[in-house]
Coordinates of C-alpha atoms and ligand atoms in Angstrom, one line a residue:
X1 CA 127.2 120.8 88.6
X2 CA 123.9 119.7 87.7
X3 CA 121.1 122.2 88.6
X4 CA 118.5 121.4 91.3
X5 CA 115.5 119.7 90.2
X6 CA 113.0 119.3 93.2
X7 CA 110.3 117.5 90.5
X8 CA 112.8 114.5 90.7
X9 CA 112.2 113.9 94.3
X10 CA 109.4 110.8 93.6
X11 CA 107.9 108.5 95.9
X12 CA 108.5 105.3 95.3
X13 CA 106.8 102.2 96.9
X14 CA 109.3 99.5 98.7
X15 CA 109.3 96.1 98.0
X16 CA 106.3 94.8 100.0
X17 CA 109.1 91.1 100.9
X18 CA 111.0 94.2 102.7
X19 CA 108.2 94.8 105.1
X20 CA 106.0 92.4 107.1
X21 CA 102.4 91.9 105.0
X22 CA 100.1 93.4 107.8
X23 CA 101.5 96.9 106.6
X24 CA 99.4 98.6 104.1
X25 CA 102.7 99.9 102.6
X26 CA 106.0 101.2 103.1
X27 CA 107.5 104.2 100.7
X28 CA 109.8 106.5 100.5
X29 CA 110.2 109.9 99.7
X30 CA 113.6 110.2 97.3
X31 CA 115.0 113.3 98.4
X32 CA 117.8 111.9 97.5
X33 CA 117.2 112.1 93.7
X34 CA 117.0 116.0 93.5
X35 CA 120.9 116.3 93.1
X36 CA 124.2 114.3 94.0
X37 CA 125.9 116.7 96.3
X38 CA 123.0 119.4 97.5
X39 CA 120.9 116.6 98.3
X40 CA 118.0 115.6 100.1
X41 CA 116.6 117.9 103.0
X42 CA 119.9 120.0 102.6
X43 CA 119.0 121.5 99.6
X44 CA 115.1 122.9 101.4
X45 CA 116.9 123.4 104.6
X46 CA 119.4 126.2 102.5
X47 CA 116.9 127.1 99.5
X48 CA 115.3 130.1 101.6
X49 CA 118.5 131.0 103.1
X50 CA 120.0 131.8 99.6
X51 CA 117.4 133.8 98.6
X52 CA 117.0 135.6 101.3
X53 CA 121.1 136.1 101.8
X54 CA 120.6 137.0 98.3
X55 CA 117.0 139.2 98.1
X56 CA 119.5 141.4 101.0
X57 CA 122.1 142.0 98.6
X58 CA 124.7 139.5 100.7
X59 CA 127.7 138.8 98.4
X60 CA 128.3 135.8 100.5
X61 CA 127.3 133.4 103.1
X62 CA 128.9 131.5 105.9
X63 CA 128.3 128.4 107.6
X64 CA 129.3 125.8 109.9
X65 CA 130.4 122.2 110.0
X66 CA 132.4 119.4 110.7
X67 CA 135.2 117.6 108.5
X68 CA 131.9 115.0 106.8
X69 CA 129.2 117.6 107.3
X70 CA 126.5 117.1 104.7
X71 CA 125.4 120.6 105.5
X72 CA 128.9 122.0 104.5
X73 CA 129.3 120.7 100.9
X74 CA 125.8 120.9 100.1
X75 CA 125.8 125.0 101.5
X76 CA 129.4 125.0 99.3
X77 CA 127.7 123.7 95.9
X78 CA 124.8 125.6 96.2
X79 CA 126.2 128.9 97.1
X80 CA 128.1 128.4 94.0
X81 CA 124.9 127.3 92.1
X82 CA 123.9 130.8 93.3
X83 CA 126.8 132.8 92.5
X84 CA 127.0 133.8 96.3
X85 CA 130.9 133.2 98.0
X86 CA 131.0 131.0 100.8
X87 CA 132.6 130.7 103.5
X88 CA 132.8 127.1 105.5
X89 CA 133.8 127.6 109.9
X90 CA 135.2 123.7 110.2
X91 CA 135.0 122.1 113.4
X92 CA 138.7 121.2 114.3
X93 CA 141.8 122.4 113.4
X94 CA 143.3 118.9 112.9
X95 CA 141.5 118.5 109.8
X96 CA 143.3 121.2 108.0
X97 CA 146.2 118.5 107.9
X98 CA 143.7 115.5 106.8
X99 CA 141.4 116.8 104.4
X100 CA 138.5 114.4 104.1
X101 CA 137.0 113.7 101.1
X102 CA 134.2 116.2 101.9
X103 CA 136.6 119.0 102.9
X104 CA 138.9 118.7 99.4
X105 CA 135.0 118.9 97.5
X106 CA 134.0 121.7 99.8
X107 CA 136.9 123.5 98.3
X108 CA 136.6 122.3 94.7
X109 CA 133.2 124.1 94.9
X110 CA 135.2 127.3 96.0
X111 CA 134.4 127.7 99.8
X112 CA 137.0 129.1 101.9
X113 CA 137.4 126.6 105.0
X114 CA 138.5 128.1 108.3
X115 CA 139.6 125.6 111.0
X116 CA 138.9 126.5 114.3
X117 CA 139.3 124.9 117.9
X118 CA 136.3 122.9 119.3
X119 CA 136.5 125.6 122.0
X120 CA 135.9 127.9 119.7
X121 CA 133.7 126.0 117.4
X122 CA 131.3 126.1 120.3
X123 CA 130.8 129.8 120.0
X124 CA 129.1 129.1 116.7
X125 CA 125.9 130.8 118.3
X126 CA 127.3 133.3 120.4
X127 CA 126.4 136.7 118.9
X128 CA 129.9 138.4 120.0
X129 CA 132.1 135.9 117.9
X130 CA 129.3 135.7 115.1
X131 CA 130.2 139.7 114.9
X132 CA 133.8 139.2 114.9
X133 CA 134.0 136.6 112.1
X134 CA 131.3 139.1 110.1
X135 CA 133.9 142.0 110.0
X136 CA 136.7 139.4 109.1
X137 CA 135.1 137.9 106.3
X138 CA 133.3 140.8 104.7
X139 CA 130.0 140.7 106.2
X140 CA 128.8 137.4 105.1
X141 CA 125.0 136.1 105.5
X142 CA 125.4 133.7 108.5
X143 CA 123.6 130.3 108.0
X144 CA 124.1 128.2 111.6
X145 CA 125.3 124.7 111.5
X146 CA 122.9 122.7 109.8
X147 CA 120.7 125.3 108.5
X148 CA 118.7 125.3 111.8
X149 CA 117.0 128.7 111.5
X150 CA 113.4 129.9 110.7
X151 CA 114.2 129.7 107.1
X152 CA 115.3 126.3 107.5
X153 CA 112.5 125.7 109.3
X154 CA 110.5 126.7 106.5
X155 CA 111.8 124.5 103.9
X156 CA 111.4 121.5 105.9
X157 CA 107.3 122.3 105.2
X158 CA 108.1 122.5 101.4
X159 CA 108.8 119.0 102.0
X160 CA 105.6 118.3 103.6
X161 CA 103.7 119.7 101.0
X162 CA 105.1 116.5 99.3
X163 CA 103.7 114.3 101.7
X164 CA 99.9 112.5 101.0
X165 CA 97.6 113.0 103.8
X166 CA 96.7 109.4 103.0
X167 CA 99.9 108.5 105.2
X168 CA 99.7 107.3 108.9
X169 CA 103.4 107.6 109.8
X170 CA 106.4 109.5 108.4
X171 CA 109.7 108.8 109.4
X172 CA 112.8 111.0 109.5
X173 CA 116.0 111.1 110.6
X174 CA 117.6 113.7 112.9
X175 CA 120.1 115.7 113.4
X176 CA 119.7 119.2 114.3
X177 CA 115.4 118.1 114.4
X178 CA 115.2 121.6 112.0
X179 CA 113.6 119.1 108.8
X180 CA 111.8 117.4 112.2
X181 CA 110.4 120.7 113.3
X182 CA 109.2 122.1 110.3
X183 CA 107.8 118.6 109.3
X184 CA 105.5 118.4 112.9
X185 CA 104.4 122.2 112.4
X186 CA 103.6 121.6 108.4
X187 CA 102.1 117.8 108.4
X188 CA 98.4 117.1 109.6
X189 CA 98.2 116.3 113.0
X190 CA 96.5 113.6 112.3
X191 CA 99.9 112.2 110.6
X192 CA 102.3 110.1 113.1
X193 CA 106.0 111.4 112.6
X194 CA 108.7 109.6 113.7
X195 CA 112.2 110.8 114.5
X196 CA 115.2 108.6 114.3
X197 CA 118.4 109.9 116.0
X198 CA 121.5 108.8 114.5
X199 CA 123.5 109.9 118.0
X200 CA 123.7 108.7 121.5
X201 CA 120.8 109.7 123.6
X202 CA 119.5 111.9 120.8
X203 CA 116.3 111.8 123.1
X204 CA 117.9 115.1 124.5
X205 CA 116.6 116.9 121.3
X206 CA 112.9 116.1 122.9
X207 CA 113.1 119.3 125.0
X208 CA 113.9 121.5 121.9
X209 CA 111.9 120.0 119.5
X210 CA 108.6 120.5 122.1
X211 CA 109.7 124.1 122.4
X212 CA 109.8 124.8 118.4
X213 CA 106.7 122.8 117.3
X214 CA 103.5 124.7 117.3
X215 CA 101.3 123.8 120.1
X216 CA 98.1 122.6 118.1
X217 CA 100.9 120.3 116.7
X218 CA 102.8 119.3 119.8
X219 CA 101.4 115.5 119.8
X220 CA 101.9 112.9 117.4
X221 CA 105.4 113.1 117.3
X222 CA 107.9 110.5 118.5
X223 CA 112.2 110.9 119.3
X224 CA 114.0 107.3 118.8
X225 CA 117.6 106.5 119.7
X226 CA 118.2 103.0 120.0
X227 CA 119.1 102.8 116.9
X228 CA 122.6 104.5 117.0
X229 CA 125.1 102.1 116.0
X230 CA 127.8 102.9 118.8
X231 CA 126.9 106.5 118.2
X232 CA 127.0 109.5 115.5
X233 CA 128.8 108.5 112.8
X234 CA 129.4 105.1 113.5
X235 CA 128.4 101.4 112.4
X236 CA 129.1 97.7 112.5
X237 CA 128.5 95.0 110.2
X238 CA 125.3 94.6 110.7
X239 CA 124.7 98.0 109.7
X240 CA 126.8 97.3 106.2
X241 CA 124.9 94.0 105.6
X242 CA 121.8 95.8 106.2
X243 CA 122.3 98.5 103.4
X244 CA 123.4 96.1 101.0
X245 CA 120.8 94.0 101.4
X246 CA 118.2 97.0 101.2
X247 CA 119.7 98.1 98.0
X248 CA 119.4 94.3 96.5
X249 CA 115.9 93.8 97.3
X250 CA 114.6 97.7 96.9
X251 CA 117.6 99.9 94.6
X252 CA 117.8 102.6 96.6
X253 CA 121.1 103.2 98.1
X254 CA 121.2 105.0 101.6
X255 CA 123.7 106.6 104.1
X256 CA 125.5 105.2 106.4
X257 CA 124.9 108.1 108.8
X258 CA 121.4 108.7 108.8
X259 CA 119.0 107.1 106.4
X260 CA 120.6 103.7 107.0
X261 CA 120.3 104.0 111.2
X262 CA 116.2 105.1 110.8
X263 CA 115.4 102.3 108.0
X264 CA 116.9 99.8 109.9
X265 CA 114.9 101.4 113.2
X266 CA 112.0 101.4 110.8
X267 CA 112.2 97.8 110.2
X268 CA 112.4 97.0 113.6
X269 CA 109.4 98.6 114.6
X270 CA 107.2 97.2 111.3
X271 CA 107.5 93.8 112.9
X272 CA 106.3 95.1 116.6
X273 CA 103.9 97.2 118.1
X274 CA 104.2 101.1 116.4
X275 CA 102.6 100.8 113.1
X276 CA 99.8 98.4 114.3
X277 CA 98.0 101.3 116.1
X278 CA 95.7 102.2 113.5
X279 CA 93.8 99.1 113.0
X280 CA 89.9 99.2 112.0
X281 CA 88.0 98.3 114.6
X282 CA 85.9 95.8 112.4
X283 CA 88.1 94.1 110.5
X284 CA 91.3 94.1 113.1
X285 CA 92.8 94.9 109.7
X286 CA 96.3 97.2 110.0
X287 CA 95.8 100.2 107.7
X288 CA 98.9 101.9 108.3
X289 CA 100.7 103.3 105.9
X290 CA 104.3 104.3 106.3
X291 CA 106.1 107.0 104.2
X292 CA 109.7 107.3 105.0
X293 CA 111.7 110.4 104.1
X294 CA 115.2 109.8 102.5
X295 CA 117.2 112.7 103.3
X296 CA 120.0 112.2 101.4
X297 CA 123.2 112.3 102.2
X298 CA 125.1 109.6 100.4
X299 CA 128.5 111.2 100.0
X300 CA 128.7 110.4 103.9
X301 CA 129.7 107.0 102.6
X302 CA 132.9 107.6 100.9
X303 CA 134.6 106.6 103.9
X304 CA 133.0 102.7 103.4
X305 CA 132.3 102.3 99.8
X306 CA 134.8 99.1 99.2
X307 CA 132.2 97.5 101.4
X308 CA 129.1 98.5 99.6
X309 CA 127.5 97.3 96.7
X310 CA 126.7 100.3 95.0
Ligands
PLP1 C1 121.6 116.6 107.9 C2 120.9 115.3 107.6 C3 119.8 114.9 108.4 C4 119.3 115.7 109.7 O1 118.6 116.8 109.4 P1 118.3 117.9 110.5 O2 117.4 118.8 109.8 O3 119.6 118.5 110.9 O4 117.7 117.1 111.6 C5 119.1 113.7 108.1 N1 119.5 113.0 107.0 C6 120.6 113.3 106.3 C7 121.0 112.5 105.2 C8 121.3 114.5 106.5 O5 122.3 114.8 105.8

């Protein structure tokens, strides 16, 4: 397992054919590049976790997921990476019978999976059960699903500290909002950030997300979720034909489940209104400036790589 190397996470500038010319620029933010399986936000969402579960002298940590989580193999590879066990509370118990691919690499990297119910799955923040799995599994650090905690929280702003002011919008996808919320509390507010929601009415995470971001910061922020696909996890054609083609004319691959749904939202809106709301009053020139965040992700397309061309 290669070690984590945040210095590889570059921007890099797309293609300006991809993007219509009244754009100063589009680029994004490779978080991709940092490491193959604890990639992208993943990797800051978990890095304060494992030292913290580690600074208190945990022997190991458990987390949540489903049978694709990102969250679970990444928290698997680098609790290795740490010498911490791990322990992996799968959403499910029909997926003990059907490994997926992330599942069997989950257990390469030496997590223990547990397969529970979604009834019980849905206790994953009820402090009662939280203490009952504890005493089973050896008092483990508990990381919730997705890495959504303060610590999570705060290495979502590692990844602003990435981010040039000299951007007017940053786009992200969602999932849990945690990258989203510690983006909005660590970005100038000044800087437009977008959310893309990969899920049905993902405009539901609105009412968290206002709760959790500071209130000097609680502006500037958009939710979007028309760009879904038929919902989480899902795509069509179009979706495929739109990866490939992004990796033709730019050579960055991205995921089917998230990066894919917000650049293809992100295109959308370079051709319409959004990004023309910073133009100079002078010249009527548009000076905005997009960055967009890839978050990673890419084992998510195991299940569709005979029709990818990378
Ligand atoms: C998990 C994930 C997200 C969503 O991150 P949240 O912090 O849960 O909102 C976005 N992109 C990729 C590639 C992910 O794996």
């Amino acid at each position: 397992m290669a070690i984590i190397d945040e210095s590889k996470a570059i921007i890099q500038p797309l293609n300006p054919d991809w993007h219509p010319s009244d754009l100063r620029g589009i680029d994004m933010l490779r978080l991709d590049l940092i490491n193959p399986v604890i990639s992208g936000n993943k990797w800051y969402k978990l890095k304060y976790n494992l030292q913290h579960a580690l600074g208190a002298g945990y022997r190991s940590v458990l987390t949540f997921g489903g049978a694709y989580s990102n969250h679970l193999i990444a928290t698997a590879a680098a609790a290795k990476e740490r010498g911490l066990k791990c322990i992996g509370i799968v959403r499910g118990t029909y997926a003990e019978n059907e490994l997926t691919p992330t599942l069997k690499n989950c257990i390469e990297y030496g997590m223990h999976l547990v397969f529970v119910s979604r009834e019980d799955y849905a206790k994953k923040d009820d402090g009662l059960w939280l203490q009952e799995i504890s005493t089973q599994f050896d008092e483990p650090f508990i990381i919730p699903e997705g890495g959504a905690n303060e610590l999570g929280r705060r290495g979502a702003e590692d990844i602003a500290a990435m981010i040039p002011a000299s951007y007017t919008h940053v786009c992200v996808s969602i999932g849990t909002a945690t990258t989203f919320i510690g983006l909005r509390n660590a970005l100038p507010a000044s800087q437009q950030l977008l959310g893309f929601a990969p899920m049905k009415n993902g405009i539901y995470l609105e009412e968290e997300i206002s709760k959790k971001v500071l209130r000097e910061k609680n502006d500037n922020w958009q939710l979007l979720d028309k760009w879904h696909f038929g919902g989480f996890g899902k795509y069509n054609e179009d979706l495929v034909k739109f990866m490939n083609d992004f990796y033709k004319i730019n050579g960055i691959p991205l995921d089917m489940v998230y990066t894919a749904k917000m650049m293809y939202g992100t295109r959308s809106l370079s051709f319409g209104e959004p990004f023309k709301i910073n133009k100079c009053e002078d010249s009527g020139e548009a000076l905005a400036s997009v960055l967009c965040i890839h978050t990673g992700g890419l084992q998510g397309n195991d299940t569709i790589k005979d029709k990818l061309n990378y």
